[in-house]
mmCIF file of C-alpha atoms in Angstrom:
data_model
loop_
_atom_site.group_PDB
_atom_site.id
_atom_site.type_symbol
_atom_site.label_atom_id
_atom_site.label_comp_id
_atom_site.label_asym_id
_atom_site.label_seq_id
_atom_site.Cartn_x
_atom_site.Cartn_y
_atom_site.Cartn_z
ATOM 1 C CA MET A 29 76.092 62.364 83.128
ATOM 2 C CA LYS A 30 78.154 65.304 82.078
ATOM 3 C CA LYS A 31 81.653 66.108 84.117
ATOM 4 C CA ARG A 32 80.126 69.340 85.499
ATOM 5 C CA GLU A 33 77.015 67.677 86.667
ATOM 6 C CA MET A 34 79.018 64.974 88.190
ATOM 7 C CA PHE A 35 81.191 67.771 89.975
ATOM 8 C CA GLN A 36 78.134 69.524 91.270
ATOM 9 C CA LYS A 37 76.607 66.448 92.903
ATOM 10 C CA ASP A 38 79.964 65.861 94.873
ATOM 11 C CA VAL A 39 79.925 69.463 96.483
ATOM 12 C CA THR A 40 78.733 69.568 99.923
ATOM 13 C CA ILE A 41 77.924 72.943 101.892
ATOM 14 C CA THR A 42 79.938 73.619 105.022
ATOM 15 C CA GLY A 43 78.802 77.165 106.237
ATOM 16 C CA ASN A 44 79.066 79.638 103.477
ATOM 17 C CA LYS A 45 81.874 77.593 101.644
ATOM 18 C CA LYS A 46 81.478 74.728 99.250
ATOM 19 C CA ALA A 47 83.944 71.594 99.821
ATOM 20 C CA LYS A 48 86.317 71.463 96.723
ATOM 21 C CA ARG A 49 87.034 68.152 94.961
ATOM 22 C CA ILE A 50 90.491 67.194 96.040
ATOM 23 C CA PRO A 51 92.415 65.151 93.711
ATOM 24 C CA GLN A 52 93.841 61.807 95.180
ATOM 25 C CA ARG A 53 95.806 60.674 92.102
ATOM 26 C CA ALA A 54 99.460 62.111 91.054
ATOM 27 C CA ASP A 55 97.749 63.236 87.584
ATOM 28 C CA GLY A 56 95.054 64.954 89.075
ATOM 29 C CA ILE A 57 97.222 66.727 91.790
ATOM 30 C CA GLU A 58 99.618 67.790 89.053
ATOM 31 C CA SER A 59 96.714 69.147 86.836
ATOM 32 C CA LYS A 60 95.463 71.267 89.858
ATOM 33 C CA ASN A 61 99.080 72.573 90.467
ATOM 34 C CA LYS A 62 99.370 73.554 86.906
ATOM 35 C CA LEU A 63 96.288 75.571 86.895
ATOM 36 C CA LYS A 64 97.129 77.548 90.254
ATOM 37 C CA MET A 65 100.706 78.450 88.928
ATOM 38 C CA ALA A 66 99.122 79.487 85.652
ATOM 39 C CA ALA A 67 96.456 81.835 87.422
ATOM 40 C CA ILE A 68 99.369 83.123 89.678
ATOM 41 C CA GLU A 69 101.559 84.150 86.633
ATOM 42 C CA LEU A 70 98.417 85.553 84.844
ATOM 43 C CA PHE A 71 97.310 87.505 87.938
ATOM 44 C CA SER A 72 100.835 88.796 88.393
ATOM 45 C CA LYS A 73 100.583 90.469 85.048
ATOM 46 C CA ASN A 74 96.783 91.590 85.088
ATOM 47 C CA ASN A 75 93.979 92.457 87.542
ATOM 48 C CA PHE A 76 91.420 89.710 88.373
ATOM 49 C CA ALA A 77 88.891 91.195 86.245
ATOM 50 C CA ASP A 78 90.950 90.951 83.026
ATOM 51 C CA VAL A 79 92.056 87.099 83.336
ATOM 52 C CA SER A 80 89.443 84.648 82.225
ATOM 53 C CA ILE A 81 89.243 80.913 82.868
ATOM 54 C CA SER A 82 89.852 80.104 79.265
ATOM 55 C CA GLN A 83 93.233 82.108 79.499
ATOM 56 C CA ILE A 84 94.123 80.089 82.745
ATOM 57 C CA THR A 85 93.553 76.817 81.209
ATOM 58 C CA LYS A 86 95.376 77.602 77.991
ATOM 59 C CA HIS A 87 98.441 78.838 79.882
ATOM 60 C CA ALA A 88 98.170 75.475 81.900
ATOM 61 C CA GLY A 89 97.806 73.522 78.975
ATOM 62 C CA LEU A 90 94.646 71.971 80.128
ATOM 63 C CA SER A 91 90.997 71.910 78.857
ATOM 64 C CA THR A 92 88.273 73.979 80.443
ATOM 65 C CA ALA A 93 86.514 70.992 81.346
ATOM 66 C CA ALA A 94 89.774 70.286 83.641
ATOM 67 C CA PHE A 95 89.254 73.491 85.444
ATOM 68 C CA TYR A 96 85.799 72.890 86.723
ATOM 69 C CA GLN A 97 86.924 69.233 87.946
ATOM 70 C CA TYR A 98 88.352 71.541 91.022
ATOM 71 C CA TYR A 99 86.895 74.707 90.855
ATOM 72 C CA ILE A 100 83.328 76.192 90.729
ATOM 73 C CA ASN A 101 84.746 79.589 89.368
ATOM 74 C CA LYS A 102 87.661 81.899 88.900
ATOM 75 C CA TYR A 103 87.077 83.524 92.075
ATOM 76 C CA GLU A 104 87.185 80.097 94.085
ATOM 77 C CA LEU A 105 90.724 79.447 92.325
ATOM 78 C CA PHE A 106 91.932 82.834 93.621
ATOM 79 C CA ARG A 107 90.420 82.502 97.040
ATOM 80 C CA GLU A 108 92.526 79.117 97.358
ATOM 81 C CA ILE A 109 95.635 80.893 96.169
ATOM 82 C CA VAL A 110 95.304 83.674 98.672
ATOM 83 C CA ASP A 111 94.603 81.011 101.459
ATOM 84 C CA ASP A 112 97.910 79.331 100.646
ATOM 85 C CA PHE A 113 99.559 82.396 100.563
ATOM 86 C CA ILE A 114 98.316 83.475 104.126
ATOM 87 C CA ARG A 115 99.072 80.000 105.366
ATOM 88 C CA ASP A 116 102.588 79.900 104.084
ATOM 89 C CA LEU A 117 103.230 83.485 105.498
ATOM 90 C CA LYS A 118 102.403 82.327 108.951
ATOM 91 C CA GLU A 119 104.567 79.443 108.783
ATOM 92 C CA SER A 120 107.497 81.344 107.341
ATOM 93 C CA LEU A 121 107.585 84.449 109.440
ATOM 94 C CA GLU A 122 108.963 83.372 112.648
ATOM 95 C CA GLY A 123 112.105 84.781 114.032
ATOM 96 C CA GLU A 124 113.704 85.828 117.310
ATOM 97 C CA SER A 125 113.576 89.473 116.398
ATOM 98 C CA ILE A 126 111.268 91.564 113.999
ATOM 99 C CA THR A 127 114.394 92.246 111.811
ATOM 100 C CA ASP A 128 114.663 88.430 111.689
ATOM 101 C CA VAL A 129 111.083 88.295 110.465
ATOM 102 C CA ALA A 130 111.492 90.858 108.018
ATOM 103 C CA LEU A 131 114.428 89.316 106.427
ATOM 104 C CA LYS A 132 112.550 85.933 106.044
ATOM 105 C CA TYR A 133 109.866 88.125 104.545
ATOM 106 C CA PHE A 134 112.403 89.559 101.859
ATOM 107 C CA GLU A 135 113.512 86.018 101.256
ATOM 108 C CA TYR A 136 109.970 84.547 100.905
ATOM 109 C CA CYS A 137 109.112 87.353 98.318
ATOM 110 C CA LYS A 138 112.236 86.924 96.316
ATOM 111 C CA ARG A 139 111.368 83.025 95.913
ATOM 112 C CA ASN A 140 107.658 83.688 94.927
ATOM 113 C CA LYS A 141 107.900 87.107 92.882
ATOM 114 C CA ASN A 142 104.883 85.905 90.844
ATOM 115 C CA LEU A 143 102.822 85.289 93.965
ATOM 116 C CA ILE A 144 103.612 88.573 95.504
ATOM 117 C CA GLN A 145 103.131 90.676 92.404
ATOM 118 C CA ALA A 146 99.308 88.843 92.011
ATOM 119 C CA MET A 147 98.504 90.003 95.548
ATOM 120 C CA HIS A 148 99.943 93.291 95.212
ATOM 121 C CA LEU A 149 98.200 93.987 91.899
ATOM 122 C CA ASN A 150 94.740 92.514 93.187
ATOM 123 C CA GLU A 151 94.700 93.645 96.896
ATOM 124 C CA TYR A 152 92.814 97.005 95.891
ATOM 125 C CA HIS A 153 90.069 95.064 94.356
ATOM 126 C CA PHE A 154 89.463 92.843 97.412
ATOM 127 C CA GLU A 155 89.448 94.406 100.578
ATOM 128 C CA TRP A 156 89.441 91.146 102.321
ATOM 129 C CA LEU A 157 92.939 90.231 100.833
ATOM 130 C CA ARG A 158 94.403 93.403 102.394
ATOM 131 C CA ASN A 159 92.726 92.691 105.784
ATOM 132 C CA GLU A 160 94.039 89.171 105.991
ATOM 133 C CA PHE A 161 97.368 90.106 104.994
ATOM 134 C CA GLU A 162 97.428 92.940 107.628
ATOM 135 C CA ASP A 163 96.226 90.630 110.135
ATOM 136 C CA VAL A 164 99.120 88.462 109.976
ATOM 137 C CA ILE A 165 101.506 91.354 109.964
ATOM 138 C CA HIS A 166 99.833 92.465 113.066
ATOM 139 C CA SER A 167 99.787 89.253 115.078
ATOM 140 C CA ILE A 168 103.682 89.016 114.132
ATOM 141 C CA SER A 169 104.543 92.401 115.159
ATOM 142 C CA GLU A 170 102.618 92.335 118.546
ATOM 143 C CA LYS A 171 104.764 89.511 119.496
ATOM 144 C CA HIS A 172 107.756 91.559 119.092
ATOM 145 C CA GLY A 173 106.406 94.359 120.933
ATOM 146 C CA LEU A 174 105.627 96.951 118.220
ATOM 147 C CA THR A 175 102.676 99.336 118.748
ATOM 148 C CA ASP A 176 100.276 100.105 116.129
ATOM 149 C CA VAL A 177 102.249 103.133 114.797
ATOM 150 C CA GLY A 178 105.504 101.115 115.255
ATOM 151 C CA LEU A 179 104.464 98.248 113.081
ATOM 152 C CA PHE A 180 103.013 100.912 110.441
ATOM 153 C CA TYR A 181 106.379 102.609 110.432
ATOM 154 C CA PHE A 182 108.430 99.465 110.133
ATOM 155 C CA TRP A 183 106.236 97.360 107.371
ATOM 156 C CA SER A 184 105.030 100.093 105.128
ATOM 157 C CA PRO A 185 108.561 100.869 103.855
ATOM 158 C CA ILE A 186 109.396 97.066 103.397
ATOM 159 C CA ARG A 187 106.121 96.286 101.639
ATOM 160 C CA PHE A 188 106.741 99.342 99.178
ATOM 161 C CA ALA A 189 110.444 98.384 98.377
ATOM 162 C CA ILE A 190 108.968 94.869 97.607
ATOM 163 C CA ASN A 191 105.986 95.881 95.777
ATOM 164 C CA PHE A 192 107.586 99.060 93.970
ATOM 165 C CA GLY A 193 111.148 98.303 93.783
ATOM 166 C CA ASN A 194 111.157 96.870 90.224
ATOM 167 C CA LEU A 195 109.000 99.560 88.910
ATOM 168 C CA LEU A 196 111.561 102.371 90.243
ATOM 169 C CA GLY A 197 114.608 100.442 89.363
ATOM 170 C CA VAL A 198 115.808 99.929 92.729
ATOM 171 C CA GLN A 199 116.727 96.752 94.596
ATOM 172 C CA VAL A 200 117.390 97.436 98.033
ATOM 173 C CA LYS A 201 119.848 95.535 100.168
ATOM 174 C CA PRO A 202 117.552 94.133 103.103
ATOM 175 C CA LYS A 203 120.009 94.313 105.938
ATOM 176 C CA VAL A 204 120.993 97.896 104.931
ATOM 177 C CA PHE A 205 117.197 99.038 104.415
ATOM 178 C CA LEU A 206 116.307 97.618 107.699
ATOM 179 C CA SER A 207 119.209 99.220 109.627
ATOM 180 C CA LEU A 208 117.845 102.546 108.090
ATOM 181 C CA ILE A 209 114.444 101.805 109.398
ATOM 182 C CA MET A 210 115.630 100.520 112.810
ATOM 183 C CA ASN A 211 118.233 103.388 113.230
ATOM 184 C CA GLY A 212 116.332 106.243 111.799
ATOM 185 C CA ILE A 213 117.115 108.620 109.121
ATOM 186 C CA GLN A 214 119.087 111.471 110.400
ATOM 187 C CA LYS A 215 122.479 111.599 112.454
ATOM 188 C CA GLU A 216 121.126 113.692 115.231
ATOM 189 C CA LYS A 217 118.107 112.634 116.978
ATOM 190 C CA LYS A 218 114.999 114.952 116.612
ATOM 191 C CA GLU A 219 115.473 118.664 117.415
ATOM 192 C CA PHE A 220 111.875 119.220 118.067
ATOM 193 C CA GLN A 221 109.765 117.522 120.942
ATOM 194 C CA ASN A 222 106.709 119.141 119.332
ATOM 195 C CA LEU A 223 105.906 119.523 115.327
ATOM 196 C CA PRO A 224 105.356 123.150 114.547
ATOM 197 C CA LYS A 225 101.541 123.920 114.547
ATOM 198 C CA GLU A 226 101.600 125.434 110.950
ATOM 199 C CA ILE A 227 101.926 121.907 109.628
ATOM 200 C CA PHE A 228 98.180 120.889 110.561
ATOM 201 C CA THR A 229 96.721 124.240 109.281
ATOM 202 C CA PHE A 230 97.664 123.604 105.604
ATOM 203 C CA THR A 231 94.747 123.689 103.287
ATOM 204 C CA PRO A 232 95.102 122.338 99.624
ATOM 205 C CA GLU A 233 94.682 124.527 96.742
ATOM 206 C CA LYS A 234 93.221 123.659 93.412
ATOM 207 C CA HIS A 235 96.016 123.788 90.817
ATOM 208 C CA VAL A 236 94.562 124.408 87.274
ATOM 209 C CA LEU A 237 96.306 122.130 84.956
ATOM 210 C CA GLU A 238 94.607 122.470 81.780
ATOM 211 C CA VAL A 239 94.038 125.727 79.679
ATOM 212 C CA ASP A 240 91.355 124.359 77.503
ATOM 213 C CA GLU A 241 88.258 124.228 79.680
ATOM 214 C CA LYS A 242 86.456 121.572 77.784
ATOM 215 C CA ARG A 243 89.196 119.183 78.405
ATOM 216 C CA GLU A 244 89.426 119.927 81.908
ATOM 217 C CA LEU A 245 85.664 119.342 82.019
ATOM 218 C CA ILE A 246 86.170 115.843 80.463
ATOM 219 C CA LEU A 247 88.921 114.997 83.030
ATOM 220 C CA ALA A 248 86.821 116.401 86.090
ATOM 221 C CA ASN A 249 83.959 114.154 85.089
ATOM 222 C CA ALA A 250 86.088 111.123 84.242
ATOM 223 C CA GLU A 251 87.585 111.586 87.645
ATOM 224 C CA THR A 252 84.123 111.335 89.375
ATOM 225 C CA LEU A 253 83.000 108.397 87.328
ATOM 226 C CA PHE A 254 85.994 106.312 87.639
ATOM 227 C CA GLY A 255 86.203 107.135 91.406
ATOM 228 C CA THR A 256 82.493 106.102 91.955
ATOM 229 C CA TYR A 257 82.034 103.040 89.483
ATOM 230 C CA GLY A 258 85.730 102.093 88.710
ATOM 231 C CA TYR A 259 87.448 102.317 85.304
ATOM 232 C CA GLN A 260 86.038 99.074 83.965
ATOM 233 C CA LYS A 261 82.361 99.920 84.429
ATOM 234 C CA THR A 262 82.470 103.557 83.009
ATOM 235 C CA GLN A 263 82.456 104.071 79.568
ATOM 236 C CA ILE A 264 83.231 107.044 76.917
ATOM 237 C CA TYR A 265 79.558 107.486 76.657
ATOM 238 C CA ASP A 266 79.095 108.016 80.523
ATOM 239 C CA ILE A 267 81.840 110.446 80.583
ATOM 240 C CA ALA A 268 80.317 112.530 77.377
ATOM 241 C CA ARG A 269 76.925 112.575 79.167
ATOM 242 C CA ALA A 270 77.965 114.015 82.418
ATOM 243 C CA SER A 271 80.182 116.308 80.648
ATOM 244 C CA GLY A 272 77.200 117.489 78.440
ATOM 245 C CA ILE A 273 78.943 116.884 75.343
ATOM 246 C CA GLY A 274 78.702 114.396 72.526
ATOM 247 C CA VAL A 275 80.860 111.250 72.378
ATOM 248 C CA GLY A 276 82.552 112.504 69.127
ATOM 249 C CA THR A 277 83.621 115.675 71.110
ATOM 250 C CA VAL A 278 85.385 113.420 73.659
ATOM 251 C CA TYR A 279 87.246 111.421 70.718
ATOM 252 C CA LEU A 280 88.537 115.030 69.580
ATOM 253 C CA TYR A 281 90.580 115.241 72.821
ATOM 254 C CA PHE A 282 91.402 111.600 73.674
ATOM 255 C CA GLU A 283 92.111 108.584 71.502
ATOM 256 C CA ASN A 284 90.340 106.161 74.047
ATOM 257 C CA LYS A 285 89.297 105.660 77.570
ATOM 258 C CA LYS A 286 93.139 104.365 78.427
ATOM 259 C CA GLN A 287 94.388 107.649 77.532
ATOM 260 C CA ILE A 288 91.867 109.495 79.522
ATOM 261 C CA LEU A 289 93.023 107.323 82.650
ATOM 262 C CA ARG A 290 96.818 108.098 81.539
ATOM 263 C CA GLU A 291 96.075 112.073 81.646
ATOM 264 C CA LEU A 292 93.794 111.881 84.750
ATOM 265 C CA VAL A 293 96.825 110.098 86.577
ATOM 266 C CA ARG A 294 99.157 112.783 85.316
ATOM 267 C CA TRP A 295 96.564 115.416 86.293
ATOM 268 C CA ILE A 296 96.482 113.977 89.788
ATOM 269 C CA ASN A 297 100.233 113.705 90.083
ATOM 270 C CA LYS A 298 100.732 117.411 89.270
ATOM 271 C CA GLY A 299 97.938 118.535 91.747
ATOM 272 C CA LEU A 300 99.443 116.514 94.414
ATOM 273 C CA ARG A 301 103.022 117.528 93.890
ATOM 274 C CA TYR A 302 102.055 121.210 93.688
ATOM 275 C CA ASN A 303 100.192 121.109 97.038
ATOM 276 C CA VAL A 304 102.830 118.882 98.816
ATOM 277 C CA ARG A 305 105.494 121.145 97.558
ATOM 278 C CA LYS A 306 103.730 124.300 98.950
ATOM 279 C CA ALA A 307 103.128 122.574 102.295
ATOM 280 C CA MET A 308 106.789 121.887 102.602
ATOM 281 C CA GLU A 309 107.796 125.410 101.371
ATOM 282 C CA ASN A 310 105.512 126.870 104.504
ATOM 283 C CA VAL A 311 108.102 125.122 106.908
ATOM 284 C CA LYS A 312 111.267 125.396 104.751
ATOM 285 C CA HIS A 313 113.140 126.835 107.874
ATOM 286 C CA TYR A 314 112.824 123.626 109.768
ATOM 287 C CA PRO A 315 114.889 120.389 109.151
ATOM 288 C CA ARG A 316 114.104 118.105 106.377
ATOM 289 C CA LEU A 317 112.166 115.773 108.464
ATOM 290 C CA VAL A 318 109.803 118.275 109.862
ATOM 291 C CA GLN A 319 109.111 119.235 106.252
ATOM 292 C CA GLU A 320 108.362 115.585 105.423
ATOM 293 C CA ILE A 321 105.669 115.501 107.987
ATOM 294 C CA ALA A 322 104.048 118.682 106.332
ATOM 295 C CA GLY A 323 104.061 116.852 103.122
ATOM 296 C CA LEU A 324 102.625 113.924 104.514
ATOM 297 C CA TYR A 325 99.783 115.859 106.123
ATOM 298 C CA ALA A 326 99.170 117.739 102.807
ATOM 299 C CA PHE A 327 98.914 114.399 101.151
ATOM 300 C CA VAL A 328 96.150 113.289 103.124
ATOM 301 C CA GLN A 329 94.536 116.599 103.041
ATOM 302 C CA PHE A 330 94.636 116.558 99.210
ATOM 303 C CA PHE A 331 93.180 113.336 98.591
ATOM 304 C CA LYS A 332 90.637 113.908 101.486
ATOM 305 C CA SER A 333 89.378 116.805 99.004
ATOM 306 C CA HIS A 334 89.760 114.556 96.088
ATOM 307 C CA ALA A 335 88.919 110.964 97.551
ATOM 308 C CA SER A 336 87.839 109.577 93.870
ATOM 309 C CA MET A 337 91.469 110.681 92.744
ATOM 310 C CA TYR A 338 93.166 108.409 95.103
ATOM 311 C CA LYS A 339 91.095 105.342 94.097
ATOM 312 C CA ILE A 340 91.970 106.146 90.402
ATOM 313 C CA VAL A 341 95.675 106.109 91.221
ATOM 314 C CA ARG A 342 95.335 102.826 93.007
ATOM 315 C CA GLU A 343 93.119 101.194 90.362
ATOM 316 C CA SER A 344 95.436 102.381 87.543
ATOM 317 C CA GLN A 345 98.354 100.195 88.907
ATOM 318 C CA SER A 346 96.684 97.110 88.178
ATOM 319 C CA LEU A 347 95.283 98.435 84.664
ATOM 320 C CA ASP A 348 98.395 99.625 83.212
ATOM 321 C CA LEU A 349 101.973 99.439 84.237
ATOM 322 C CA GLU A 350 103.296 102.213 82.170
ATOM 323 C CA ILE A 351 100.678 104.715 84.086
ATOM 324 C CA ALA A 352 101.984 103.357 87.393
ATOM 325 C CA LYS A 353 105.695 103.658 86.567
ATOM 326 C CA ASP A 354 105.288 107.489 85.247
ATOM 327 C CA TYR A 355 103.371 108.123 88.433
ATOM 328 C CA TYR A 356 105.752 106.661 90.789
ATOM 329 C CA THR A 357 108.901 107.586 89.034
ATOM 330 C CA SER A 358 108.421 111.124 89.013
ATOM 331 C CA ILE A 359 107.877 111.104 92.719
ATOM 332 C CA PHE A 360 110.852 109.147 93.335
ATOM 333 C CA ILE A 361 112.909 111.256 90.885
ATOM 334 C CA SER A 362 111.768 114.499 92.924
ATOM 335 C CA TYR A 363 112.252 112.923 96.383
ATOM 336 C CA CYS A 364 115.789 112.040 95.478
ATOM 337 C CA LYS A 365 116.554 115.462 94.353
ATOM 338 C CA ALA A 366 115.081 117.208 97.196
ATOM 339 C CA LEU A 367 116.941 114.971 99.666
ATOM 340 C CA GLU A 368 120.255 115.603 98.075
ATOM 341 C CA ASN A 369 119.692 119.166 98.179
ATOM 342 C CA SER A 370 118.597 118.989 101.758
ATOM 343 C CA VAL A 371 122.033 117.109 102.444
ATOM 344 C CA LYS A 372 123.837 120.092 100.727
ATOM 345 C CA ASP A 373 122.013 122.450 102.625
ATOM 346 C CA GLY A 374 122.533 120.997 105.927
ATOM 347 C CA LYS A 375 118.695 120.708 106.505
ATOM 348 C CA LEU A 376 119.343 116.819 106.650
ATOM 349 C CA GLN A 377 122.408 115.181 108.394
ATOM 350 C CA LEU A 378 122.561 111.593 107.373
ATOM 351 C CA ASN A 379 123.707 108.718 109.823
ATOM 352 C CA LEU A 380 126.252 107.657 107.091
ATOM 353 C CA GLU A 381 128.403 105.703 109.776
ATOM 354 C CA LYS A 382 125.857 103.076 110.025
ATOM 355 C CA PHE A 383 125.974 102.632 106.278
ATOM 356 C CA LYS A 384 129.707 102.307 105.244
ATOM 357 C CA THR A 385 129.125 99.635 102.611
ATOM 358 C CA ILE A 386 126.842 101.583 100.515
ATOM 359 C CA ASP A 387 127.357 104.825 98.923
ATOM 360 C CA THR A 388 125.308 108.228 99.549
ATOM 361 C CA LYS A 389 123.229 108.355 96.424
ATOM 362 C CA SER A 390 121.880 104.729 97.291
ATOM 363 C CA ILE A 391 121.167 105.998 100.727
ATOM 364 C CA LEU A 392 119.061 108.664 99.463
ATOM 365 C CA GLN A 393 117.168 106.383 97.072
ATOM 366 C CA TYR A 394 116.494 103.913 100.135
ATOM 367 C CA ILE A 395 115.299 107.380 102.071
ATOM 368 C CA ALA A 396 113.186 108.250 99.325
ATOM 369 C CA ILE A 397 111.798 104.642 99.264
ATOM 370 C CA LEU A 398 111.099 104.665 103.051
ATOM 371 C CA LEU A 399 109.159 107.745 102.794
ATOM 372 C CA MET A 400 107.213 107.171 99.818
ATOM 373 C CA GLY A 401 106.100 103.795 101.444
ATOM 374 C CA ILE A 402 104.922 105.630 104.572
ATOM 375 C CA GLY A 403 102.931 108.123 102.311
ATOM 376 C CA HIS A 404 101.535 105.172 100.280
ATOM 377 C CA TYR A 405 100.239 103.013 103.014
ATOM 378 C CA LEU A 406 98.967 106.060 104.889
ATOM 379 C CA GLY A 407 96.746 106.754 102.082
ATOM 380 C CA GLU A 408 95.295 103.241 102.544
ATOM 381 C CA ARG A 409 94.961 103.850 106.243
ATOM 382 C CA TYR A 410 93.358 107.284 105.956
ATOM 383 C CA ILE A 411 91.716 107.459 102.753
ATOM 384 C CA LEU A 412 90.848 103.965 101.555
ATOM 385 C CA ALA A 413 89.762 102.949 105.050
ATOM 386 C CA GLY A 414 87.557 106.129 105.316
ATOM 387 C CA LYS A 415 89.370 107.733 108.159
ATOM 388 C CA VAL A 416 90.148 110.987 106.600
ATOM 389 C CA SER A 417 87.863 113.038 109.017
ATOM 390 C CA ASP A 418 89.555 112.026 111.953
ATOM 391 C CA THR A 419 92.091 114.888 111.692
ATOM 392 C CA GLU A 420 92.968 114.806 115.464
ATOM 393 C CA LYS A 421 94.226 111.089 115.333
ATOM 394 C CA LEU A 422 96.179 111.705 111.902
ATOM 395 C CA GLU A 423 98.067 114.549 113.922
ATOM 396 C CA ARG A 424 98.965 112.291 116.611
ATOM 397 C CA PHE A 425 99.696 109.545 114.224
ATOM 398 C CA LEU A 426 102.163 111.827 112.143
ATOM 399 C CA GLU A 427 104.022 112.976 115.599
ATOM 400 C CA ASP A 428 104.887 109.697 116.364
ATOM 401 C CA ILE A 429 105.987 108.770 112.705
ATOM 402 C CA TYR A 430 108.029 111.890 113.125
ATOM 403 C CA ILE A 431 109.833 110.431 116.166
ATOM 404 C CA TYR A 432 110.472 106.937 114.230
ATOM 405 C CA LEU A 433 111.740 108.738 111.354
ATOM 406 C CA SER A 434 114.160 110.650 113.706
ATOM 407 C CA GLU A 435 115.214 108.094 116.276
ATOM 408 C CA GLY A 436 114.556 104.674 114.420
ATOM 409 C CA LEU A 437 112.330 101.865 115.760
ATOM 410 C CA GLY A 438 113.665 101.489 119.227
ATOM 411 C CA VAL A 439 113.471 97.806 119.735
ATOM 412 C CA ALA A 440 116.334 95.348 119.424
ATOM 413 C CA MET A 441 117.583 93.998 116.318
#
């Protein structure tokens, strides 16, 4: 009897899950661990769809037959890796205060860089992965008295710093970064009890970025198709047909599908930054943190009108590292420059006495990462989760975020 058939006869059904063959001998345990470690390394550099079983076994130095002794398919292996990750998190993230927990999370991520990167690259493709991770964070945060908005404010910058720090070339010092989150950004506490109403009246404008109408048509249809069916399932032929042109015409403008994606993300980036800048200029006479809330509101409203665009940006992160790097670096540089100008103009007064061990430039970078983290996960909360129509709740949410940015978390460190 073939090994594959023997394995299938050993499988029993428990609910919706199949019981896996558990190795008892030392060599079997070692082989299974090799498969998991190889898979984690590959998943840390590629999305799930781009990693094959043959790549995993080759990287592990094992045969394909060895893989099927322990797993039915690639998904089952990935599911086990995630289960291990969630279990380890629950065991590792214990502390007397929420900052103790966060410091342990920083350490955990430092020890398990490939695993964290694998989870980050693939969380967009598996909603259950995002949900299970957030369930752990919610459970821990509730024990320390954090509200729903409080835990969002606390964990979003931390997750962003860990997931995007290398991409941006910034390694935050955990204790300093946490002090910034806990104490708030500005020296003086919030100047306005209520945010100005004009923040929530902003309507995004279309920003025409392409002089060539046919090029813009190709990008517009690629946006719709990538957002609806995903990058992998969309072909050049589909884009050409939707644009009412021949495949050859598409290739006159773009070398391949990856270049279309790259140009589309650039297109999205410019449109987003144009609208965020416009929204912030509408309240330029207010302090910087008020302007930041205007920018966050414009961010959600922009992607509310272009939901496909946000999906494309998120998917591109796991398809091409350089695309993601260009997108986030351009935003990061703009943030740092704008924050520096706000400090010079007196629109932002930093709480520098809290950060004597670090220079002003680094503090501004940390603030940029904090704000980008809030924006990034605000997109997950209100765009990916389909809550973009709930404007009233978004306004209340941003009002609370403004208080946290101004005054800090307000729980014991």
